[in-house]
Short mmCIF file of C-alpha atoms and ligand atoms in Angstrom, two decimals:
data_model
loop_
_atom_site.label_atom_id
_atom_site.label_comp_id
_atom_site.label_asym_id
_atom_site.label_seq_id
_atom_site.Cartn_x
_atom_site.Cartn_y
_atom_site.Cartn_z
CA UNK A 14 189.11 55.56 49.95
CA UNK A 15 188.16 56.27 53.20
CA UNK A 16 187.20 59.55 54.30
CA UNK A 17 189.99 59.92 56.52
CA UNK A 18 192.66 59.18 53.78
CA UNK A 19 191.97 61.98 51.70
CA UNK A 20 193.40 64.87 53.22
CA UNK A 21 196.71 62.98 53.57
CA UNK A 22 197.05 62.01 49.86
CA UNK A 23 195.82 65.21 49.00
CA UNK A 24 198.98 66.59 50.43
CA UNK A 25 200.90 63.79 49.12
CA UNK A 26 200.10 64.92 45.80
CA UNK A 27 200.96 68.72 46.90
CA UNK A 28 204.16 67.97 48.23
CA UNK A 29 205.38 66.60 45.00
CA UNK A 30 203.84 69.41 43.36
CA UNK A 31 205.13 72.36 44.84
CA UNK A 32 208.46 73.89 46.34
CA UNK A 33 209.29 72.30 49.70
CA UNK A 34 208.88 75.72 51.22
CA UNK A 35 205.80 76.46 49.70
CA UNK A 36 203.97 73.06 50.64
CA UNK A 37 205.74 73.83 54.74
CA UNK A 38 204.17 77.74 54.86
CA UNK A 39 200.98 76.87 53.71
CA UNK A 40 199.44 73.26 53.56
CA UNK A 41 201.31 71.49 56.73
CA UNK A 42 199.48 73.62 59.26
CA UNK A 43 195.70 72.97 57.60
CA UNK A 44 193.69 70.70 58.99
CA UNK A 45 191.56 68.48 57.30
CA UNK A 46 187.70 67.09 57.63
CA UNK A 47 186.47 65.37 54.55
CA UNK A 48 183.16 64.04 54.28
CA UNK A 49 181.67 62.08 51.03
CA UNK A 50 181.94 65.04 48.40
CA UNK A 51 183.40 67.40 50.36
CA UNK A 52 187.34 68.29 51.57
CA UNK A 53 186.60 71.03 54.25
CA UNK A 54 190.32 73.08 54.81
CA UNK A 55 190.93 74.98 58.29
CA UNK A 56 193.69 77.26 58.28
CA UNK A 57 195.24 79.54 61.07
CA UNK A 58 193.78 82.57 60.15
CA UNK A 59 191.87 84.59 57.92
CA UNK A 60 194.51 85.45 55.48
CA UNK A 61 195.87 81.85 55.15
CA UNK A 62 192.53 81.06 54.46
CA UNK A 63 192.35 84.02 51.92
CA UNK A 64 195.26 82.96 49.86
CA UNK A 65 195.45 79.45 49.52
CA UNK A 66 191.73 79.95 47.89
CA UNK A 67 193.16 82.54 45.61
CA UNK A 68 196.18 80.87 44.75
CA UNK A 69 195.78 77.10 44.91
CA UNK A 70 191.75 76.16 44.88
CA UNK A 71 191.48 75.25 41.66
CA UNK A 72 194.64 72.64 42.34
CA UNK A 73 193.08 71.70 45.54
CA UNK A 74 190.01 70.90 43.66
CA UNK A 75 191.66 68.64 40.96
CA UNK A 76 194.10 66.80 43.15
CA UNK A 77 191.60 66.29 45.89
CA UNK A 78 188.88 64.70 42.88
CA UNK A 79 191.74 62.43 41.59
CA UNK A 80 192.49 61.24 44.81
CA UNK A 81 189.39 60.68 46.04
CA UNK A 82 188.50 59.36 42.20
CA UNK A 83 185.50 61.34 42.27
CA UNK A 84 184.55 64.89 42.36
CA UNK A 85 185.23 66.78 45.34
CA UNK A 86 184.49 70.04 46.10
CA UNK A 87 187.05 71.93 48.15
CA UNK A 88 186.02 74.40 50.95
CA UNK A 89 188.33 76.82 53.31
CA UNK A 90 187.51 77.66 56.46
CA UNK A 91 189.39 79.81 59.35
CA UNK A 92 189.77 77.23 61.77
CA UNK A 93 188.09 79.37 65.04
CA UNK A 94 184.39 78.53 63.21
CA UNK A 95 185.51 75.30 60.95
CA UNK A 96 186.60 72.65 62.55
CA UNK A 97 188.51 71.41 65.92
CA UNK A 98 191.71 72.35 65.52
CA UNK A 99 194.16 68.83 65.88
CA UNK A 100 194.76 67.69 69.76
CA UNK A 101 198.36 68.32 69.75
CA UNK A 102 197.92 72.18 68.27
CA UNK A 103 201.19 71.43 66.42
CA UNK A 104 201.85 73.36 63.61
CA UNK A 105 204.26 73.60 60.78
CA UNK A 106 206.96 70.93 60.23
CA UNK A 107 205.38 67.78 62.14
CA UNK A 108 208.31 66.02 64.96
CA UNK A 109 209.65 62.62 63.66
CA UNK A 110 208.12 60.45 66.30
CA UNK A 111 211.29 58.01 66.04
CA UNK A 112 213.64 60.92 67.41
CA UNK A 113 213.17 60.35 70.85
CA UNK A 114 215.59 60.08 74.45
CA UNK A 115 215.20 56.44 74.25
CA UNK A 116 216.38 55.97 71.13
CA UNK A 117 219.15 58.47 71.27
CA UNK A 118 222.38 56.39 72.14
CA UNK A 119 223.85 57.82 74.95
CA UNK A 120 227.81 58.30 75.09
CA UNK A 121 230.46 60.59 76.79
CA UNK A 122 230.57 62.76 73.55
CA UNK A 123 226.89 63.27 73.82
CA UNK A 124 225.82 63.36 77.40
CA UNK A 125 225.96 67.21 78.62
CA UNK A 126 224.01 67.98 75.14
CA UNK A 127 221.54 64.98 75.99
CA UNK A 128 221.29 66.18 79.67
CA UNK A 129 220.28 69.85 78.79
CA UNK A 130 217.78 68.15 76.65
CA UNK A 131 216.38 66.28 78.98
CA UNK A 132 216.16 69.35 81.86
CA UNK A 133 213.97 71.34 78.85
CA UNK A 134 212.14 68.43 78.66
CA UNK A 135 211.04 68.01 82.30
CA UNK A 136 210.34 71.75 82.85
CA UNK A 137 209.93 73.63 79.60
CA UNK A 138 211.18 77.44 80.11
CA UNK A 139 211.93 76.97 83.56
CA UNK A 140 215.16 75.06 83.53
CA UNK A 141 217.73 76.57 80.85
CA UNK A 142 216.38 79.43 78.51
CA UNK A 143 217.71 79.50 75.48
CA UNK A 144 219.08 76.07 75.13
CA UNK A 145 221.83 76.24 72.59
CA UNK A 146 222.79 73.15 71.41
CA UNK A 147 226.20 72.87 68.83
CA UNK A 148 227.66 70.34 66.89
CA UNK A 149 228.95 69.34 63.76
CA UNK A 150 226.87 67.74 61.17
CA UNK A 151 225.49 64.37 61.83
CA UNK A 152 225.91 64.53 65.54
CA UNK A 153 222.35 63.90 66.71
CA UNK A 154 221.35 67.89 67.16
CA UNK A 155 217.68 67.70 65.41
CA UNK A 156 217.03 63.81 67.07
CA UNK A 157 217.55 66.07 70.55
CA UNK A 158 215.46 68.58 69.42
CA UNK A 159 212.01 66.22 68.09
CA UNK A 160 212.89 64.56 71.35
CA UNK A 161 212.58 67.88 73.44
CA UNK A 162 209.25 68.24 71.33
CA UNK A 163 207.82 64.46 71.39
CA UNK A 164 209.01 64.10 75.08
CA UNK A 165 206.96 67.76 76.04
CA UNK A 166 203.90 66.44 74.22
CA UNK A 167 204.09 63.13 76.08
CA UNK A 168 203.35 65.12 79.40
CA UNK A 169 201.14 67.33 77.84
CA UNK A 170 199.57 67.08 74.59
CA UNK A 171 197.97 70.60 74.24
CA UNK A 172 201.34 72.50 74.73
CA UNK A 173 201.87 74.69 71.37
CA UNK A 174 205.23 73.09 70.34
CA UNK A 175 206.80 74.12 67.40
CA UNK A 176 209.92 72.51 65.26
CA UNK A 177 210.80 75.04 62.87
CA UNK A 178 214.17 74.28 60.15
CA UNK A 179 215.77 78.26 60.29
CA UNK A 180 215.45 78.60 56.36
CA UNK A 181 211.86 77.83 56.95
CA UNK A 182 211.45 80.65 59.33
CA UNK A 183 213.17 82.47 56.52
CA UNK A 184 210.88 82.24 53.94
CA UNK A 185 207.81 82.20 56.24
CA UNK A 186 208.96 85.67 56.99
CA UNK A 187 209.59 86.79 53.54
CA UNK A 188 205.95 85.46 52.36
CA UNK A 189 204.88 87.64 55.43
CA UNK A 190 206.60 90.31 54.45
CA UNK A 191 205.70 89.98 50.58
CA UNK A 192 202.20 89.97 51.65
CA UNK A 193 202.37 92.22 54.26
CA UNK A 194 201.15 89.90 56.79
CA UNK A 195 203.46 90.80 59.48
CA UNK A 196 201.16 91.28 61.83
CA UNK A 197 199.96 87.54 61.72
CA UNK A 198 203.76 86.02 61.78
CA UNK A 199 204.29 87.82 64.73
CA UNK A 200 201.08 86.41 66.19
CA UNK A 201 201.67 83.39 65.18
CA UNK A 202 204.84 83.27 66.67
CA UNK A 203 204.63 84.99 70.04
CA UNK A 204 201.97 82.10 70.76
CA UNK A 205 203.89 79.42 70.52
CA UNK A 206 205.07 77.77 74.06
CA UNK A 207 208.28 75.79 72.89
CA UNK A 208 209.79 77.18 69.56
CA UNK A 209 212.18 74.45 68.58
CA UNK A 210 214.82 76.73 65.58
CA UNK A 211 217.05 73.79 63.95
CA UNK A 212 220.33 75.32 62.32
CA UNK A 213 219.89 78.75 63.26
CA UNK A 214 223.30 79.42 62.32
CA UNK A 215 221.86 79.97 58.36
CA UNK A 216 221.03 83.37 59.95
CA UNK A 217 224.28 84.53 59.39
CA UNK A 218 224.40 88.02 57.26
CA UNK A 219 220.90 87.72 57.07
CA UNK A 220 219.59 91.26 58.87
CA UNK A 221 216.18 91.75 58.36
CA UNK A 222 215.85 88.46 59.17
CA UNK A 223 217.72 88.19 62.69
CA UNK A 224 215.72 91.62 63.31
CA UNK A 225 212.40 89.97 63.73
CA UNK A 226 213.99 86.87 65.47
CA UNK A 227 215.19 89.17 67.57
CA UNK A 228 211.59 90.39 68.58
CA UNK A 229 210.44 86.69 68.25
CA UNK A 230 213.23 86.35 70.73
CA UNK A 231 212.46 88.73 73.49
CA UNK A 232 208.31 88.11 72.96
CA UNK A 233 209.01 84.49 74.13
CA UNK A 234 211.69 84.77 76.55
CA UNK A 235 209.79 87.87 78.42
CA UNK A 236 206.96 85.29 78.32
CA UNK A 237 209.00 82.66 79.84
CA UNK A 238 208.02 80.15 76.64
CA UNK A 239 211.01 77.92 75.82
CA UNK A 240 213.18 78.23 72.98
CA UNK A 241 215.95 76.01 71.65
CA UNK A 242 218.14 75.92 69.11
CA UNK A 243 221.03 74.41 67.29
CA UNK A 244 223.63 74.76 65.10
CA UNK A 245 226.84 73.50 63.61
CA UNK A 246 229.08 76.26 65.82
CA UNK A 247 229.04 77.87 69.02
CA UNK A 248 227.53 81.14 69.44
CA UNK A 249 230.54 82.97 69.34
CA UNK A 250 231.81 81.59 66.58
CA UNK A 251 228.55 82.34 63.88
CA UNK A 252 230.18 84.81 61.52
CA UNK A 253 227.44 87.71 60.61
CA UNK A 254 225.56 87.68 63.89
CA UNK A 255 224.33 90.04 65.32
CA UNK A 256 225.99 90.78 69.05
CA UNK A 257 222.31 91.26 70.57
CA UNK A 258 221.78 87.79 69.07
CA UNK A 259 225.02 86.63 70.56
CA UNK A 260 224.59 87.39 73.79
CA UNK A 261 220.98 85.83 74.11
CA UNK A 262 221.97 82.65 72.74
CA UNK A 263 224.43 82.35 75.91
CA UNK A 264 221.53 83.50 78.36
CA UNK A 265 220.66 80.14 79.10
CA UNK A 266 223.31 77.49 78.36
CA UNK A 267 225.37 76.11 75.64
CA UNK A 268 225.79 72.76 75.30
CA UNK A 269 228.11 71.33 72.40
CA UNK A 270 228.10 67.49 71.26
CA UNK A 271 231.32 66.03 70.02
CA UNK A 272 231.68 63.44 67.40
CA UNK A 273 231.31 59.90 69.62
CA UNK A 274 234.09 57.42 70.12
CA UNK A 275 234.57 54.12 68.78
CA UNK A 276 232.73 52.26 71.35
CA UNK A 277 229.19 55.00 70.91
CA UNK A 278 229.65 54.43 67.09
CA UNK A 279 229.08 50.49 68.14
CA UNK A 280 226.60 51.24 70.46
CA UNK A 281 224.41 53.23 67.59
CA UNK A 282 224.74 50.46 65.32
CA UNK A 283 223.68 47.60 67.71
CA UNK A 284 220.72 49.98 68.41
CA UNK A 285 219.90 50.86 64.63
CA UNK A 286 220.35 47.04 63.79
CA UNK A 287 217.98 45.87 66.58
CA UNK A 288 215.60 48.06 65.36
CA UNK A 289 215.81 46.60 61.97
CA UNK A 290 215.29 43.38 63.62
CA UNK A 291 218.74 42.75 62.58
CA UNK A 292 221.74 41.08 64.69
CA UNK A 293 224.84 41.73 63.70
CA UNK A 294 228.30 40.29 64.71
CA UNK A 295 230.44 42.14 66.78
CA UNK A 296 233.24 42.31 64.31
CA UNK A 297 230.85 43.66 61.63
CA UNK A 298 229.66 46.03 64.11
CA UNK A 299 233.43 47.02 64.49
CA UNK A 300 233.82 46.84 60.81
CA UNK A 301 231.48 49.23 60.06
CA UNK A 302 231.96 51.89 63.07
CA UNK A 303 235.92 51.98 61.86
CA UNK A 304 234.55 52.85 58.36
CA UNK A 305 233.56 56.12 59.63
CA UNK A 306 234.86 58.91 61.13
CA UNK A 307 232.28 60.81 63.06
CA UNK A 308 229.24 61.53 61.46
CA UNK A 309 226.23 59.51 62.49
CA UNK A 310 223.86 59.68 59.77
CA UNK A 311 227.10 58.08 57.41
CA UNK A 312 227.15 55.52 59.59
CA UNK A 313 223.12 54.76 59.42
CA UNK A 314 224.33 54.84 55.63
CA UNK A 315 226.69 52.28 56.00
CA UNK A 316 224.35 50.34 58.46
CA UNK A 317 221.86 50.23 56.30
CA UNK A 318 223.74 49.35 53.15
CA UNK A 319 225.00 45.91 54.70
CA UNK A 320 221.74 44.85 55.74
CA UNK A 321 220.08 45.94 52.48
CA UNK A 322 222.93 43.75 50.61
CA UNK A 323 222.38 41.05 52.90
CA UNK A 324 218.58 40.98 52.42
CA UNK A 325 218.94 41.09 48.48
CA UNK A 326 221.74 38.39 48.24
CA UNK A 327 220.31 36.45 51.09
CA UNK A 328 223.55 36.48 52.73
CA UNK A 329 224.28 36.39 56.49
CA UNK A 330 226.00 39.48 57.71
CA UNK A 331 229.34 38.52 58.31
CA UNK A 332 233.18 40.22 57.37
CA UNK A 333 232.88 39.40 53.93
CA UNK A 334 229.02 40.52 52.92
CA UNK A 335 229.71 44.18 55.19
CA UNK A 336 233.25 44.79 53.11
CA UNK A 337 231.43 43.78 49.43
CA UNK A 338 228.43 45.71 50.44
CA UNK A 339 230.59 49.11 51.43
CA UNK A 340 233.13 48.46 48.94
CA UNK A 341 231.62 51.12 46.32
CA UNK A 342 231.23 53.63 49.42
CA UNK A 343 234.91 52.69 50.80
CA UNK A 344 237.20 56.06 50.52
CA UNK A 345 239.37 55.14 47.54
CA UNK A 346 242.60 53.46 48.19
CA UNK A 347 244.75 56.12 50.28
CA UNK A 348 248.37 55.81 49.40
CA UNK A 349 250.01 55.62 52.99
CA UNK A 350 254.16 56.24 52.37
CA UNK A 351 256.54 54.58 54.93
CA UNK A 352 257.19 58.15 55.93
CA UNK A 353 253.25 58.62 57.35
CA UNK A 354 253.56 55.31 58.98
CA UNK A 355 256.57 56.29 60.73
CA UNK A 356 254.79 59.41 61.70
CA UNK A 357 251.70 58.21 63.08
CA UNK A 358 253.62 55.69 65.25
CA UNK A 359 255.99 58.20 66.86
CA UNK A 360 253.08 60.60 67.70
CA UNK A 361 251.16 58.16 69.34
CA UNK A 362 254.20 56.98 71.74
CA UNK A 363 255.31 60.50 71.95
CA UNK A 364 258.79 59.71 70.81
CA UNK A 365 260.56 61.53 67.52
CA UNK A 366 260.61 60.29 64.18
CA UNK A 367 264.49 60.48 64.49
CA UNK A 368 264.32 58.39 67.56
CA UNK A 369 262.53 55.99 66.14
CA UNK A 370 265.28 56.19 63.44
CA UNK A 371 267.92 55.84 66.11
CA UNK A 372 270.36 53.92 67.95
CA UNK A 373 268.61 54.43 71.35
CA UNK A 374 267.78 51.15 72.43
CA UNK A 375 265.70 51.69 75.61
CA UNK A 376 262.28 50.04 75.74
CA UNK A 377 260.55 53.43 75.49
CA UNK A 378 261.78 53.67 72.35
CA UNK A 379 262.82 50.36 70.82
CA UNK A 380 259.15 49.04 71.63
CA UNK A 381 257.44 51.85 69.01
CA UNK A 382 260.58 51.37 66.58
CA UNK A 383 259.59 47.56 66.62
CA UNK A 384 255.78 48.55 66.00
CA UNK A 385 256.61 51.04 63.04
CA UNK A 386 259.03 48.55 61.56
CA UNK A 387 255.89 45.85 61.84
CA UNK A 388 253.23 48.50 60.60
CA UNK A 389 255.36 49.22 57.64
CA UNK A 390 255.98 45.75 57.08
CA UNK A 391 252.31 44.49 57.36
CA UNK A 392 250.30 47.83 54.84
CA UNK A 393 252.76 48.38 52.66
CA UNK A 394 254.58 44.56 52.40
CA UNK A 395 257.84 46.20 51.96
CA UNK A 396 261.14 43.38 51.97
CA UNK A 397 262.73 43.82 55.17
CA UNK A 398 266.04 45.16 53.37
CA UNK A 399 263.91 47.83 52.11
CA UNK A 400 262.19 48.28 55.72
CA UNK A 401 266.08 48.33 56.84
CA UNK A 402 267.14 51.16 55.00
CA UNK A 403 264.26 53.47 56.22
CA UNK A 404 265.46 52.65 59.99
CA UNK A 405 269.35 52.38 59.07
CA UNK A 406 268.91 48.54 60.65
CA UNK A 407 269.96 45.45 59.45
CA UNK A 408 267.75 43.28 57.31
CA UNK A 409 267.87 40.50 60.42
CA UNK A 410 266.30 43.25 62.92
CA UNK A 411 263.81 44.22 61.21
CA UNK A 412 263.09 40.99 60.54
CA UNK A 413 263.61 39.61 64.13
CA UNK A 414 261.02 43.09 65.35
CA UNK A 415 258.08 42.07 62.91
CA UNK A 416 258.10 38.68 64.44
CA UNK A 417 258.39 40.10 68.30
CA UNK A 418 255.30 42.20 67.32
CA UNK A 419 253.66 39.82 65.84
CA UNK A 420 254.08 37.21 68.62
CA UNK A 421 253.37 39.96 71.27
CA UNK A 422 249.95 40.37 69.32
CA UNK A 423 249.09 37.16 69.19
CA UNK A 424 249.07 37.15 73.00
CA UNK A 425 247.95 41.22 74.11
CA UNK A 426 244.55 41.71 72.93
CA UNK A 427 245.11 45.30 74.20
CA UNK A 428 248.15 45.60 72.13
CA UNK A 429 246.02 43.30 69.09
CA UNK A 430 243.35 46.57 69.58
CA UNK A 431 245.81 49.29 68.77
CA UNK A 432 247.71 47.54 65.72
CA UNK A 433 243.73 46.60 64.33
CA UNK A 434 243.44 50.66 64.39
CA UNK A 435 246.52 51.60 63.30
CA UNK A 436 246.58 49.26 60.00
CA UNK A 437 242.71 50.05 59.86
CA UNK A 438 243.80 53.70 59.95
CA UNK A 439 246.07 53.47 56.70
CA UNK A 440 243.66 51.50 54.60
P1 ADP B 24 222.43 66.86 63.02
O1 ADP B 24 221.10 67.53 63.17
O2 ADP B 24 223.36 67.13 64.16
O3 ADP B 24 223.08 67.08 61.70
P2 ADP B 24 220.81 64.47 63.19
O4 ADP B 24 220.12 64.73 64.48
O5 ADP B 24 220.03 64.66 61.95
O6 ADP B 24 222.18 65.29 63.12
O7 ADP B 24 221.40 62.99 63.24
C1 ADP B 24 221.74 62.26 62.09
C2 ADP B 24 221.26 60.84 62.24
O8 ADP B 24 222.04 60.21 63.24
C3 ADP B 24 219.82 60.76 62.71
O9 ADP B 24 219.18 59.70 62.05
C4 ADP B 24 219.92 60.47 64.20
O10 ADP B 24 218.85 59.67 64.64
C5 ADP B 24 221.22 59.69 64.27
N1 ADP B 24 221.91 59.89 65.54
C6 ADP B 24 222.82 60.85 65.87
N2 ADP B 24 223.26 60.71 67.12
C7 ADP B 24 222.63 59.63 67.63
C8 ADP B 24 222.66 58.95 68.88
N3 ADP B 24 223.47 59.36 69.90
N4 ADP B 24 221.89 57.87 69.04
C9 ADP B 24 221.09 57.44 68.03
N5 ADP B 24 221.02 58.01 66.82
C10 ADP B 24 221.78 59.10 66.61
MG1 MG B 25 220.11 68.78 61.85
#
């Protein structure tokens, strides 16, 4: 194996080894130079140094010999008098260099968020500090966030950038605490030039905690050293926050992202799929952005389930291979009565369900009468006597309203649209 390689199986081999948190606090930020016989480790500091020899040398040792399938010795350094520390001074977690601006599909639901994002990018503690960024789950909150990071490094590689996950933060400051390193978190924080805190909202009820991020907090912001952060609710709306948290969150400005529309859901998939080096139909697309409701990373699920089933069965991707390959995934069978039908149809042409029941024969509300009567007709195949008693009609007018809708879809695509998310809705 090459020299070069070691270091990254080594850790490899550690990550699979140890807890997720324990590999994050102490192997990510080493730096590595391996040279034949010899793995030479530079950490942070002094006591990083100190305890990964006392506490994981001897694993070091064996994993870096079986990698390397000879014997290697293992030596730790403080990085000042070891080696160069890497270009990019990153530490910690390491930014996904996939989550970037350009491949973040832009839509209405997303733009303020993405625009804040962008203004951090461009002039890092200058243009809003904090940046707050909110959003349910799945909305694209940590792809802003690397990008922030990648897009900073882009103009200037030495910037001290660090993506942190909250819980890691956590137990970083426990171990500090446990070890009664303090004085070294702190350092190690109040250097940093862009702290990037995903999901900060797992602070909740935790005190001691939010007490040194409050410090962590000021330190930076006094500095003018930018800080954003997400997570899944506004700031006023974290339960067990502190209010001196609170109000710094809203210093600089809060941007939420909604769940996108139909047309961004088809816009991420086109984008996911090209990058597959896949090209899917436009009703597939459709297919699959119906599917699901709002969260993104279900619908790179879904995505990537079709084309997986199409490579395997060496199908194209057309209607039939997307429904066979989501079928398992599909939300069971929901058992839509007349009564929801009716419901739904009356709320979206703001009329009442009575109405709609009626006599009234005006075109405001015979028009949606028809369309429930068709709706009920065409997901639940009811007989149109049946359909008749739910709107007190005869059997003929229901019968003569399916066939109105029906011809009036054939020729309105915009009308077509609706009744495609209407029946799509109820199966
Ligand atoms: P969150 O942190 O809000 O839970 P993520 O940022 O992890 O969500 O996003 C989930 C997945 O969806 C990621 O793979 C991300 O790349 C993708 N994603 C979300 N929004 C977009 C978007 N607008 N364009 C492209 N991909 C997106
Ligand atoms: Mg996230």
């Amino acid at each position: 194996m090459p020299n070069s390689d070691l270091w990254p199986t080594v850790k490899d081999l550690l990550r699979a080894r140890l807890a997720a948190d324990d590999f994050d606090v102490w192997f990510a930020p080493l730096t590595a130079r391996a040279t034949s016989g010899q793995l030479t480790l530079a950490a942070p500091s002094r006591v990083y140094a100190d305890y990964i020899r006392d506490h994981f040398l001897p694993l070091l040792q064996d994993l870096a010999s079986q990698a390397a399938v000879a014997p290697i010795t293992v030596a730790l350094v403080v990085e000042a008098d070891g080696v160069q520390p890497s270009p990019s001074s990153q530490r910690g977690t390491p930014l996904n260099p996939r989550y970037t601006f350009a491949s973040f599909v832009p839509g209405p639901s997303n733009q303020f968020a993405r625009a804040a994002a962008q203004s951090v990018a461009e002039n890092p503690g200058r243009a809003y500090n904090p940046l707050f960024l909110y959003g349910g789950s799945g909305l694209g909150k940590t792809h802003l966030l690397h990008a922030i990071g990648n897009e900073i490094l882009s103009r200037n590689p030495r910037t001290h950038i660090r993506y942190v996950p909250t819980e890691n933060f956590v137990n970083e400051l426990i171990n500090s605490i446990r070890l009664q390193r303090m004085a070294q978190f702190r350092d190690a924080y109040r250097s940093i030039h862009v702290l990037l805190l995903d999901d900060i909202h797992i602070l909740a009820g935790k005190e001691r905690t939010q007490e040194e991020f409050f410090h962590t907090f000021n330190a930076l912001h006094e500095a003018g050293h930018q800080i954003v952060l997400t997570s899944d609710t506004s700031p006023a709306t974290i339960q067990g926050l502190e209010e001196r948290l609170r109000t710094r969150f809203v210093w600089g400005l809060v941007a939420d992202i909604q769940p996108p529309d139909l047309e961004t859901k088809c816009a991420i998939i086109r984008e996911k799929a090209h990058a597959e080096g896949f090209d899917l139909p436009d009703d597939v697309v459709l297919f699959i952005a119906r599917r699901v409701r709002e969260n993104v990373r279900e619908l790179e699920g879904y995505l990537n389930r079709v084309i997986v089933y199409c490579s395997l069965t060496g199908q194209v991707p057309n209607l039939d291979t997307a429904r066979n390959a989501l079928t398992p995934l599909l939300p069971q069978e929901r058992h839509a009565t007349p009564g929801d039908i009716i419901r739904f149809v009356a709320h979206h042409y703001g009329v009442k369900v009575a109405d709609l029941k009626g006599r009234d024969n005006r075109r405001s509300v015979a028009f949606p009468r028809q369309v429930a009567m068709y709706l009920v007709r065409e997901i639940l195949a009811l007989s149109y006597p049946e359909i008749g008693k739910l709107f007190a009609k005869h059997h003929s007018t229901v019968m003569y309203s399916v066939e109105t809708i029906s011809e009036e879809r054939r020729s309105n695509p915009s009308l077509d649209a609706t009744l495609t998310t209407f029946v799509e809705h109820f199966r």
